[in-house]
Coordinates of C-alpha atoms in Angstrom, one line a residue:
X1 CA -6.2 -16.4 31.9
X2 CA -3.0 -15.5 33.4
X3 CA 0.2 -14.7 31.0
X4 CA 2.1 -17.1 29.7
X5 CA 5.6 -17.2 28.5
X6 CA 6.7 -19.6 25.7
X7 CA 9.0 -19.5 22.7
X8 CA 9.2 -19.8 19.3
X9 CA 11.7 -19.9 16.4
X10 CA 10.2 -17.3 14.1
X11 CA 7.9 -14.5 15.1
X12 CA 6.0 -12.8 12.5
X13 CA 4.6 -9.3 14.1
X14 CA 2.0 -8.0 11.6
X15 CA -1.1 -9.4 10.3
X16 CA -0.3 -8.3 6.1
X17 CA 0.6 -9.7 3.0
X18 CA 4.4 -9.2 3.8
X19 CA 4.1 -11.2 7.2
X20 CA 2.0 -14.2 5.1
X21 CA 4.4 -14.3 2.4
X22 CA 7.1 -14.3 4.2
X23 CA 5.7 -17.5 6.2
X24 CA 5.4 -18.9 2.8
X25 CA 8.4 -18.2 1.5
X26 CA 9.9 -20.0 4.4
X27 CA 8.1 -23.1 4.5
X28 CA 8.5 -23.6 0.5
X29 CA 11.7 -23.6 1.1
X30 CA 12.3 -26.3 4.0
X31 CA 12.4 -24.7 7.3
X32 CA 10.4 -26.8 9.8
X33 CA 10.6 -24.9 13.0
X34 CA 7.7 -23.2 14.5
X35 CA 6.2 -20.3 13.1
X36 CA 3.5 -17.4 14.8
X37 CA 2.1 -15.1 13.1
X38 CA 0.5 -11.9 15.5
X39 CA -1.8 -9.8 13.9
X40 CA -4.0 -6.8 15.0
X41 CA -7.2 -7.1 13.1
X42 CA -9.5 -10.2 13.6
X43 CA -8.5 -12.0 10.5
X44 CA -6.1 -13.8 9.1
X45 CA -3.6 -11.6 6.1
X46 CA -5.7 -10.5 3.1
X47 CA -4.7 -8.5 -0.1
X48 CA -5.6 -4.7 0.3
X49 CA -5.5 -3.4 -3.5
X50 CA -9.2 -4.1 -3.6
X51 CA -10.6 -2.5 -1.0
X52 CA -10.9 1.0 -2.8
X53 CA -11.8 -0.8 -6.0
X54 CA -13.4 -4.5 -5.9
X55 CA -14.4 -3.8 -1.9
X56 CA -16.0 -1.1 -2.7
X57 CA -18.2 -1.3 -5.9
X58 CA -19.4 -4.9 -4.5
X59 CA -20.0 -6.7 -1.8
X60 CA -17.5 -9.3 -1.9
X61 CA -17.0 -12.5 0.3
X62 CA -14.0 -12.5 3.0
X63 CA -12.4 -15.7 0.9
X64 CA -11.6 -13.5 -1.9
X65 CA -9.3 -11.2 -0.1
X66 CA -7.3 -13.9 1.8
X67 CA -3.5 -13.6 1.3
X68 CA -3.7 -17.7 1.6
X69 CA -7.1 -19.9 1.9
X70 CA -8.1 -20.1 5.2
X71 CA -7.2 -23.9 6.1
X72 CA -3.6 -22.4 4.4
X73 CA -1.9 -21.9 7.6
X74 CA -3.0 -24.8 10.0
X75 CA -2.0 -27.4 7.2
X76 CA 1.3 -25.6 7.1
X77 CA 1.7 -25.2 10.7
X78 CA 1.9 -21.9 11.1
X79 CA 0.2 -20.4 14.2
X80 CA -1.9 -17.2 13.9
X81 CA -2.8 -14.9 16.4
X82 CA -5.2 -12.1 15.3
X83 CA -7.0 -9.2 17.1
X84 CA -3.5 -8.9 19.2
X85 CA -0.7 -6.5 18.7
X86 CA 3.0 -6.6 19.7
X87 CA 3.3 -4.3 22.3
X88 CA 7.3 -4.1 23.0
X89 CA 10.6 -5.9 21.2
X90 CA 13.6 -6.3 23.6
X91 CA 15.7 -7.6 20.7
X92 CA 18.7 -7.8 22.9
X93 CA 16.7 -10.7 24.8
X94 CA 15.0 -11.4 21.7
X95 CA 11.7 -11.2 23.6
X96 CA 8.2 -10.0 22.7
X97 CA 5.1 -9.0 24.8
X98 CA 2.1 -9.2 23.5
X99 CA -1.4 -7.2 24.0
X100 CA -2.4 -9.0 27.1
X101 CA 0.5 -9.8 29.1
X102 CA 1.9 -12.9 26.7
X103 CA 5.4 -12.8 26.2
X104 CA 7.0 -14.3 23.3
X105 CA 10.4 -15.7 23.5
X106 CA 12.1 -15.8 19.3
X107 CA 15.3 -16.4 17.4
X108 CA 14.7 -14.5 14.6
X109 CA 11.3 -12.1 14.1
X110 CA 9.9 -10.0 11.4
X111 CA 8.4 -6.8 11.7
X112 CA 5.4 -5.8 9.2
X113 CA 3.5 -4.0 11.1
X114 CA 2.5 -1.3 7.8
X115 CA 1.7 2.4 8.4
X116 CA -0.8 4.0 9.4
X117 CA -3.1 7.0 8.1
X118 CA -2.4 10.4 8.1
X119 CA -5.3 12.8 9.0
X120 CA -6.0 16.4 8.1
X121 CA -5.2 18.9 10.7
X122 CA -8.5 20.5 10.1
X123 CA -11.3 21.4 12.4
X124 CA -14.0 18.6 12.3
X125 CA -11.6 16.0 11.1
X126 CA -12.3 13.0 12.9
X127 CA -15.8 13.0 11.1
X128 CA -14.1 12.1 8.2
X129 CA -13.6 8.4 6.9
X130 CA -10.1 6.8 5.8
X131 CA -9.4 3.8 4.4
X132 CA -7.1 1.4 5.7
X133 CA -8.6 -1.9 6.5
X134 CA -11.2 -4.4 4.9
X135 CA -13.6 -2.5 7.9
X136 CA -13.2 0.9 6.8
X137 CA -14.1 0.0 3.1
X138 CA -17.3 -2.0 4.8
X139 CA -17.8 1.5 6.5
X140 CA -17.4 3.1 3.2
X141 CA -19.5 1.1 1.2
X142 CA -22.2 1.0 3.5
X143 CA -22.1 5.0 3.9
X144 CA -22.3 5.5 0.1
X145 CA -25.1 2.7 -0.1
X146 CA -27.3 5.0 2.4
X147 CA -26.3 8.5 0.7
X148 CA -27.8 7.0 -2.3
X149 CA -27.4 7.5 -6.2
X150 CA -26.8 11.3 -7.5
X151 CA -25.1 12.4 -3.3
X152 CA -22.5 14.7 -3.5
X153 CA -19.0 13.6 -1.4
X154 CA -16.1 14.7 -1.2
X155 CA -12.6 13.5 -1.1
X156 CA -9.5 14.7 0.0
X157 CA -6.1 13.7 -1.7
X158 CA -5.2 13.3 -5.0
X159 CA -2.9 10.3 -5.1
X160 CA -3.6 6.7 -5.8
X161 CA -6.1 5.7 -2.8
X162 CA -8.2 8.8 -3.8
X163 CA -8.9 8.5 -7.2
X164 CA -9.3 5.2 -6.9
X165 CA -12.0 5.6 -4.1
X166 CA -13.5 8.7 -6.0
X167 CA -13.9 6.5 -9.3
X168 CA -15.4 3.6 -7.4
X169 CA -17.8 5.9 -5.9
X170 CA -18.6 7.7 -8.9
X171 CA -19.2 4.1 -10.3
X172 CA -21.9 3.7 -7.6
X173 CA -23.8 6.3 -9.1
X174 CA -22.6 9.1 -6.6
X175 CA -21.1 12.6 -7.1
X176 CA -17.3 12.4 -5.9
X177 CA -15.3 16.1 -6.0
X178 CA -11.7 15.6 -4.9
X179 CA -9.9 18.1 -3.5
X180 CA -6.0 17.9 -4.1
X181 CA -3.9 20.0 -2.7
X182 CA -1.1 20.2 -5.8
X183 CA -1.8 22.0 -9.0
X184 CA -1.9 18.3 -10.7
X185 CA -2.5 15.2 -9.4
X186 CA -0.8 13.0 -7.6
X187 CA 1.1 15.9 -6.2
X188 CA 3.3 16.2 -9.8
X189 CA 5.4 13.2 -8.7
X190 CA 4.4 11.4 -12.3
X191 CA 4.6 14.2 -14.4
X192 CA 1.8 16.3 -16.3
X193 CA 0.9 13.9 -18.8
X194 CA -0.2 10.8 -16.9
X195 CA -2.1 13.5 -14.4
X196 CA -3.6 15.1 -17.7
X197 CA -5.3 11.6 -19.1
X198 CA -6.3 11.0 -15.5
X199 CA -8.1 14.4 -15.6
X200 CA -9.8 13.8 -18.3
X201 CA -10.7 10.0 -17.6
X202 CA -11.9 10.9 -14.3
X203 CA -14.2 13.8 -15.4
X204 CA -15.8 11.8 -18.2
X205 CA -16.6 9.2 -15.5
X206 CA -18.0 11.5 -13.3
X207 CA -15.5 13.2 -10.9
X208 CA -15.0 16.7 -10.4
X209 CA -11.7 17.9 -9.2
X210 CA -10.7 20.7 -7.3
X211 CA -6.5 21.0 -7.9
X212 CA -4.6 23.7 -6.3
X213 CA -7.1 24.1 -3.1
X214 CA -6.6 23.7 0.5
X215 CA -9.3 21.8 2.9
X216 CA -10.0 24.4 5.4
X217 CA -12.5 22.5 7.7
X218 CA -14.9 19.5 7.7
X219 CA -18.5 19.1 9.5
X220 CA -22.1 20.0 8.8
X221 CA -22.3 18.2 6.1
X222 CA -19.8 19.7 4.1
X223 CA -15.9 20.4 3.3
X224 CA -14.6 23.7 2.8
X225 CA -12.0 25.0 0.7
X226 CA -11.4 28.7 2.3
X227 CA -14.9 29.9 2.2
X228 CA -16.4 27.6 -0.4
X229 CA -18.6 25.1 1.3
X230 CA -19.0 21.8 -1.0
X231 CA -21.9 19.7 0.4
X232 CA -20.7 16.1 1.2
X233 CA -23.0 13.2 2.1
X234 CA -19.8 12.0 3.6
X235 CA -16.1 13.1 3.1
X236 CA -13.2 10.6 2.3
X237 CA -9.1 11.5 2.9
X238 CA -7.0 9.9 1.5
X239 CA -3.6 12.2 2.0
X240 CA -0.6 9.4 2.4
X241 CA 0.6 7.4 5.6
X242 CA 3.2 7.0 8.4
X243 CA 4.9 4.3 9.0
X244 CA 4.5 1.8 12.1
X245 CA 8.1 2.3 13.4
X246 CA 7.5 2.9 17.2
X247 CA 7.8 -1.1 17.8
X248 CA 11.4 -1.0 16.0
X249 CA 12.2 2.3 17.5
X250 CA 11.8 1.2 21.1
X251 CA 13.9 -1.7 20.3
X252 CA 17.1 0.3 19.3
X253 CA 16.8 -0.5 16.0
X254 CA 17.7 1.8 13.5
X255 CA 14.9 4.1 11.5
X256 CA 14.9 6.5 9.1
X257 CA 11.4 7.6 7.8
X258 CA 10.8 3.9 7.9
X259 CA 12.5 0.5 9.7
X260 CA 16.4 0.4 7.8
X261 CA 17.3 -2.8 6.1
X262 CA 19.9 -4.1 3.9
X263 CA 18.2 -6.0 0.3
X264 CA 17.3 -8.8 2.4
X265 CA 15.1 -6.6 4.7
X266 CA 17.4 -7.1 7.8
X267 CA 17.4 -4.1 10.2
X268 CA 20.0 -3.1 12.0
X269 CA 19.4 -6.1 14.5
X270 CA 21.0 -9.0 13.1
X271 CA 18.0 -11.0 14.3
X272 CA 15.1 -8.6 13.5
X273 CA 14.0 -8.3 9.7
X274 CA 11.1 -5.5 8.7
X275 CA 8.8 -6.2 5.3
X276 CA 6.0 -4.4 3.9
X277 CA 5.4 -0.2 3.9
X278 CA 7.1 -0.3 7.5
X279 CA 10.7 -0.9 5.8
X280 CA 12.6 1.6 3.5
X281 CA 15.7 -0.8 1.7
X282 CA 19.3 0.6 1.8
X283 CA 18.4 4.6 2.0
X284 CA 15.2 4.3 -1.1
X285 CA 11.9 6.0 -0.5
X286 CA 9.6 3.8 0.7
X287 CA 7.1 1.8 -1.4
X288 CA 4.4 1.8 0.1
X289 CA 1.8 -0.6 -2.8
X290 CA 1.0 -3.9 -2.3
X291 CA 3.8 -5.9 -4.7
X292 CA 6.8 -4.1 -2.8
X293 CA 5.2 -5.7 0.8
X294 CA 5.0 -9.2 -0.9
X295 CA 8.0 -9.3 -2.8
X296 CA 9.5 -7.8 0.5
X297 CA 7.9 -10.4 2.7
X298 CA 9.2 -13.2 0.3
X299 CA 13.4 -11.5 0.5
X300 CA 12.9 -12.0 3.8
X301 CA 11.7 -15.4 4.2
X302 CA 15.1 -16.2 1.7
X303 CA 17.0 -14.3 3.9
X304 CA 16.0 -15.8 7.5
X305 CA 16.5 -19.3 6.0
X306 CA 19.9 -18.2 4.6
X307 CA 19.6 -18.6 1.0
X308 CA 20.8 -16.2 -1.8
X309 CA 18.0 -13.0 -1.9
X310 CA 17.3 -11.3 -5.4
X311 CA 17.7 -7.8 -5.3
X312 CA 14.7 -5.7 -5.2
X313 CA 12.8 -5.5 -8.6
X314 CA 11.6 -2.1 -10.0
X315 CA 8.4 -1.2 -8.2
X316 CA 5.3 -1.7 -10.0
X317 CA 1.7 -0.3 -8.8
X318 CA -1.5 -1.5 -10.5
X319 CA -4.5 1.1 -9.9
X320 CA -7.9 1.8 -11.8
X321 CA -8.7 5.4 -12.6
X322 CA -12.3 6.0 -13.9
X323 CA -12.9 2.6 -15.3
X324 CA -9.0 2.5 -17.0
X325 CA -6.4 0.0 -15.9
X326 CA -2.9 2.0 -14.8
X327 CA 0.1 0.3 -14.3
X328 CA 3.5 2.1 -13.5
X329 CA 6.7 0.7 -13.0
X330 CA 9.5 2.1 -12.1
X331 CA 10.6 5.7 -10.4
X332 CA 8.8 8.2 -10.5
X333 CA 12.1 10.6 -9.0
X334 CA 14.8 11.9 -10.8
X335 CA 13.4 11.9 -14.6
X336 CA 13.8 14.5 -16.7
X337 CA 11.1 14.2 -19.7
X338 CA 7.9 12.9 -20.1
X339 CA 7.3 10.7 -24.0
X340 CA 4.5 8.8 -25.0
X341 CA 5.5 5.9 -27.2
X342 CA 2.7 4.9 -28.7
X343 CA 0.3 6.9 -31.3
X344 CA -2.7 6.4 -28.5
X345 CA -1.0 7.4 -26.1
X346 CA -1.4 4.5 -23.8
X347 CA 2.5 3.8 -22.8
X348 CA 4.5 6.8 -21.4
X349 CA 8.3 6.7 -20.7
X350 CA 9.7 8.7 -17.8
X351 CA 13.0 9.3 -19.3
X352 CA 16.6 10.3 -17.4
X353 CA 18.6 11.5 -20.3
X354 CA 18.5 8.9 -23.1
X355 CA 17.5 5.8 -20.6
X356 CA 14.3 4.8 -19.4
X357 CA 13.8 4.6 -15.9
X358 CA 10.0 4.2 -15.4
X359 CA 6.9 3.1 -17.7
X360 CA 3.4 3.9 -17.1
X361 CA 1.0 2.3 -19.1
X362 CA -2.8 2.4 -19.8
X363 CA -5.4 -0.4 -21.0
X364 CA -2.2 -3.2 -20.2
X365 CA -0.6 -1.2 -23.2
X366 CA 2.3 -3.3 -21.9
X367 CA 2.2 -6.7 -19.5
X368 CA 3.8 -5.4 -16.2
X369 CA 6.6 -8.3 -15.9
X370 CA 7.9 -7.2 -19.4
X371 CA 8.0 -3.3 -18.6
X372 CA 9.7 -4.4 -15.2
X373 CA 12.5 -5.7 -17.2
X374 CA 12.7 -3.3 -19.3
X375 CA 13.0 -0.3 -16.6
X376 CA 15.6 -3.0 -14.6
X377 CA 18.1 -2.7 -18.4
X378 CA 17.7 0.8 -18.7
X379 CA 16.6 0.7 -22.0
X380 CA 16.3 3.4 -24.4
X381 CA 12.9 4.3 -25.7
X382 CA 13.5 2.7 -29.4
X383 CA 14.2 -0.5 -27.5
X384 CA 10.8 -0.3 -25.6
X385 CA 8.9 0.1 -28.9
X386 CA 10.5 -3.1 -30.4
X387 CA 8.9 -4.7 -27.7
X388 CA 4.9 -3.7 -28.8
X389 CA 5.5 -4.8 -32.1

């Protein structure tokens, strides 16, 4: 079929959470005009927190990763486009053109269009595996179903995604080392104590870690960490992300390790917002978990249909290490001690002078919406142990 050229009110460029609950967000809250969503994978927006746990260990139906049920969006009127990308913004003509030739007149758009992975600048990386999308951890699963129970791997990165996909391979009976560059995991950015319990709760459950070492090549059924060769049925990374800013960044809008926006995630554009790990707010790192996209995707919905926006919450990041829930809240930059504040050692305070600026805790030592408002007060550590009792 030939292009076509038609126009829309709101144009939603990214197939995520952020972009879906954004949509929602907007039609909750009256706006009636028309709505397109434009995403690159074949499917509609799904929730990516379980594809290096949940994903992983089972085989679980589409329906359960769905941002919204599928019949969601066609009740709501919101038009989806998947397996298509966004190709070029001219914001000044508030135009879009898509993957095909389709162009894609808006008056307002949103750009969510994530990060992508970073891969090791190794010889024999591109036989590695990476996990982004509901595909790779297919991909995964159905390489550690074929290595088989007892098969060494291997997996590169100590942070979040990694232990996560080392203890969910480790629960499928197989033999994960990973292989973290930083003398502690998670590269030291939450401290020694949190890394020490995940040490230990990863090693019971079966993972072996190599901290302190360098990859040094990939292939032949192994990875390499100078001249050590550790077999590997397969070899995960898992070393961080980039984000998507090249769409922005063409059309003059302003970035800075991520797409710029105010609290209610408008750019620089005063008719282009950005949502999701794409989008650093007002100068902050970049969060780059799943709550931070939704919560972003919902500001900007608020914002687009001109209604008051919260500012953003503290960030919170649910993860499983070795069986063990993990919640953290808060920053992980700028403490200055480390306290546990409990007797088991389940709730840690990250601590800048007497105030608490983030909370980590173990088992749901604390319920995530309580330590979030307790990190948003600044409260002292006494006052967080009130709470538990």
């Amino acid at each position: 079929m030939p292009p076509t050229d038609r126009a829309v009110d709101i144009l939603l460029v990214g197939g995520g959470v952020a972009s879906a609950r954004c949509a929602r967000t907007l039609r909750r809250n009256g706006f009636d005009g028309s709505l397109l969503l434009v995403g690159a994978e074949d499917r509609a927006p799904y929730n990516r927190p379980p594809l290096s746990k949940e994903l992983l260990r089972h085989d679980l139906p589409d329906e359960l990763l769905a941002a919204e049920p599928p019949s969601w969006y066609e009740r709501r009127s919101i038009e989806l486009r998947t397996g298509t990308t966004v190709e070029r913004i001219d914001a000044h003509e508030r135009l879009a053109t898509l993957s095909g030739g389709d162009t894609i007149r808006f008056d307002r758009a949103l750009i969510a269009t994530g990060a992508e992975v970073l891969r090791l600048a190794v010889p024999g990386a591109d036989e590695s595996i990476t996990l982004r999308t509901a595909g790779d951890a297919a991909g995964l699963r159905r390489a550690a179903v074929a290595a088989g129970t007892a098969a060494p791997v291997v997996v590169v990165g100590g942070g979040f995604i990694g232990l996560e996909v080392a203890s969910s391979l480790a629960w499928l009976g197989l033999r994960p080392t990973v292989v973290e560059l930083a003398p502690v995991l998670w590269g030291g950015t939450l401290g020694v104590e949190l890394a020490a319990w995940a040490t230990a709760r990863l090693s019971r459950a079966g993972v072996d870690l190599r901290l302190g070492a360098r990859t040094s090549r990939l292939g032949d059924g192994a990875a390499w960490i100078g001249d050590e060769r550790l077999p590997a049925a397969f070899v995960v990374v898992g070393v961080g992300v980039r984000p998507r800013t090249d769409l922005a960044e063409t059309a003059g809008i302003r970035i800075d390790d991520g797409v710029m926006v105010d609290a209610g995630q408008r750019t620089s554009h005063p008719a282009v917002w950005a949502a999701g790990d794409v989008a650093r707010i007002d100068g902050r790192p970049r969060i780059e978990h799943w709550h931070a996209a939704r919560e972003a995707g919902e500001r900007a919905g608020l914002s687009m249909s001109g209604l008051p926006v919260p500012p953003p919450p503290a960030p919170w990041v649910f993860s499983e290490i070795g069986g063990a829930s993990l919640d953290v809240v808060g920053t992980a930059e700028g403490w200055d001690e480390e306290r546990w504040l409990d007797r088991d050692r389940t709730l840690l305070a990250y601590l800048r002078g007497d105030r608490v600026v983030g909370l980590a805790a173990i088992g749901g030592a604390i319920a995530p919406t309580e330590a979030r408002r307790l990190v948003e007060a600044a409260v002292t550590p006494d006052e967080v142990v009130v709470t538990l009792h």
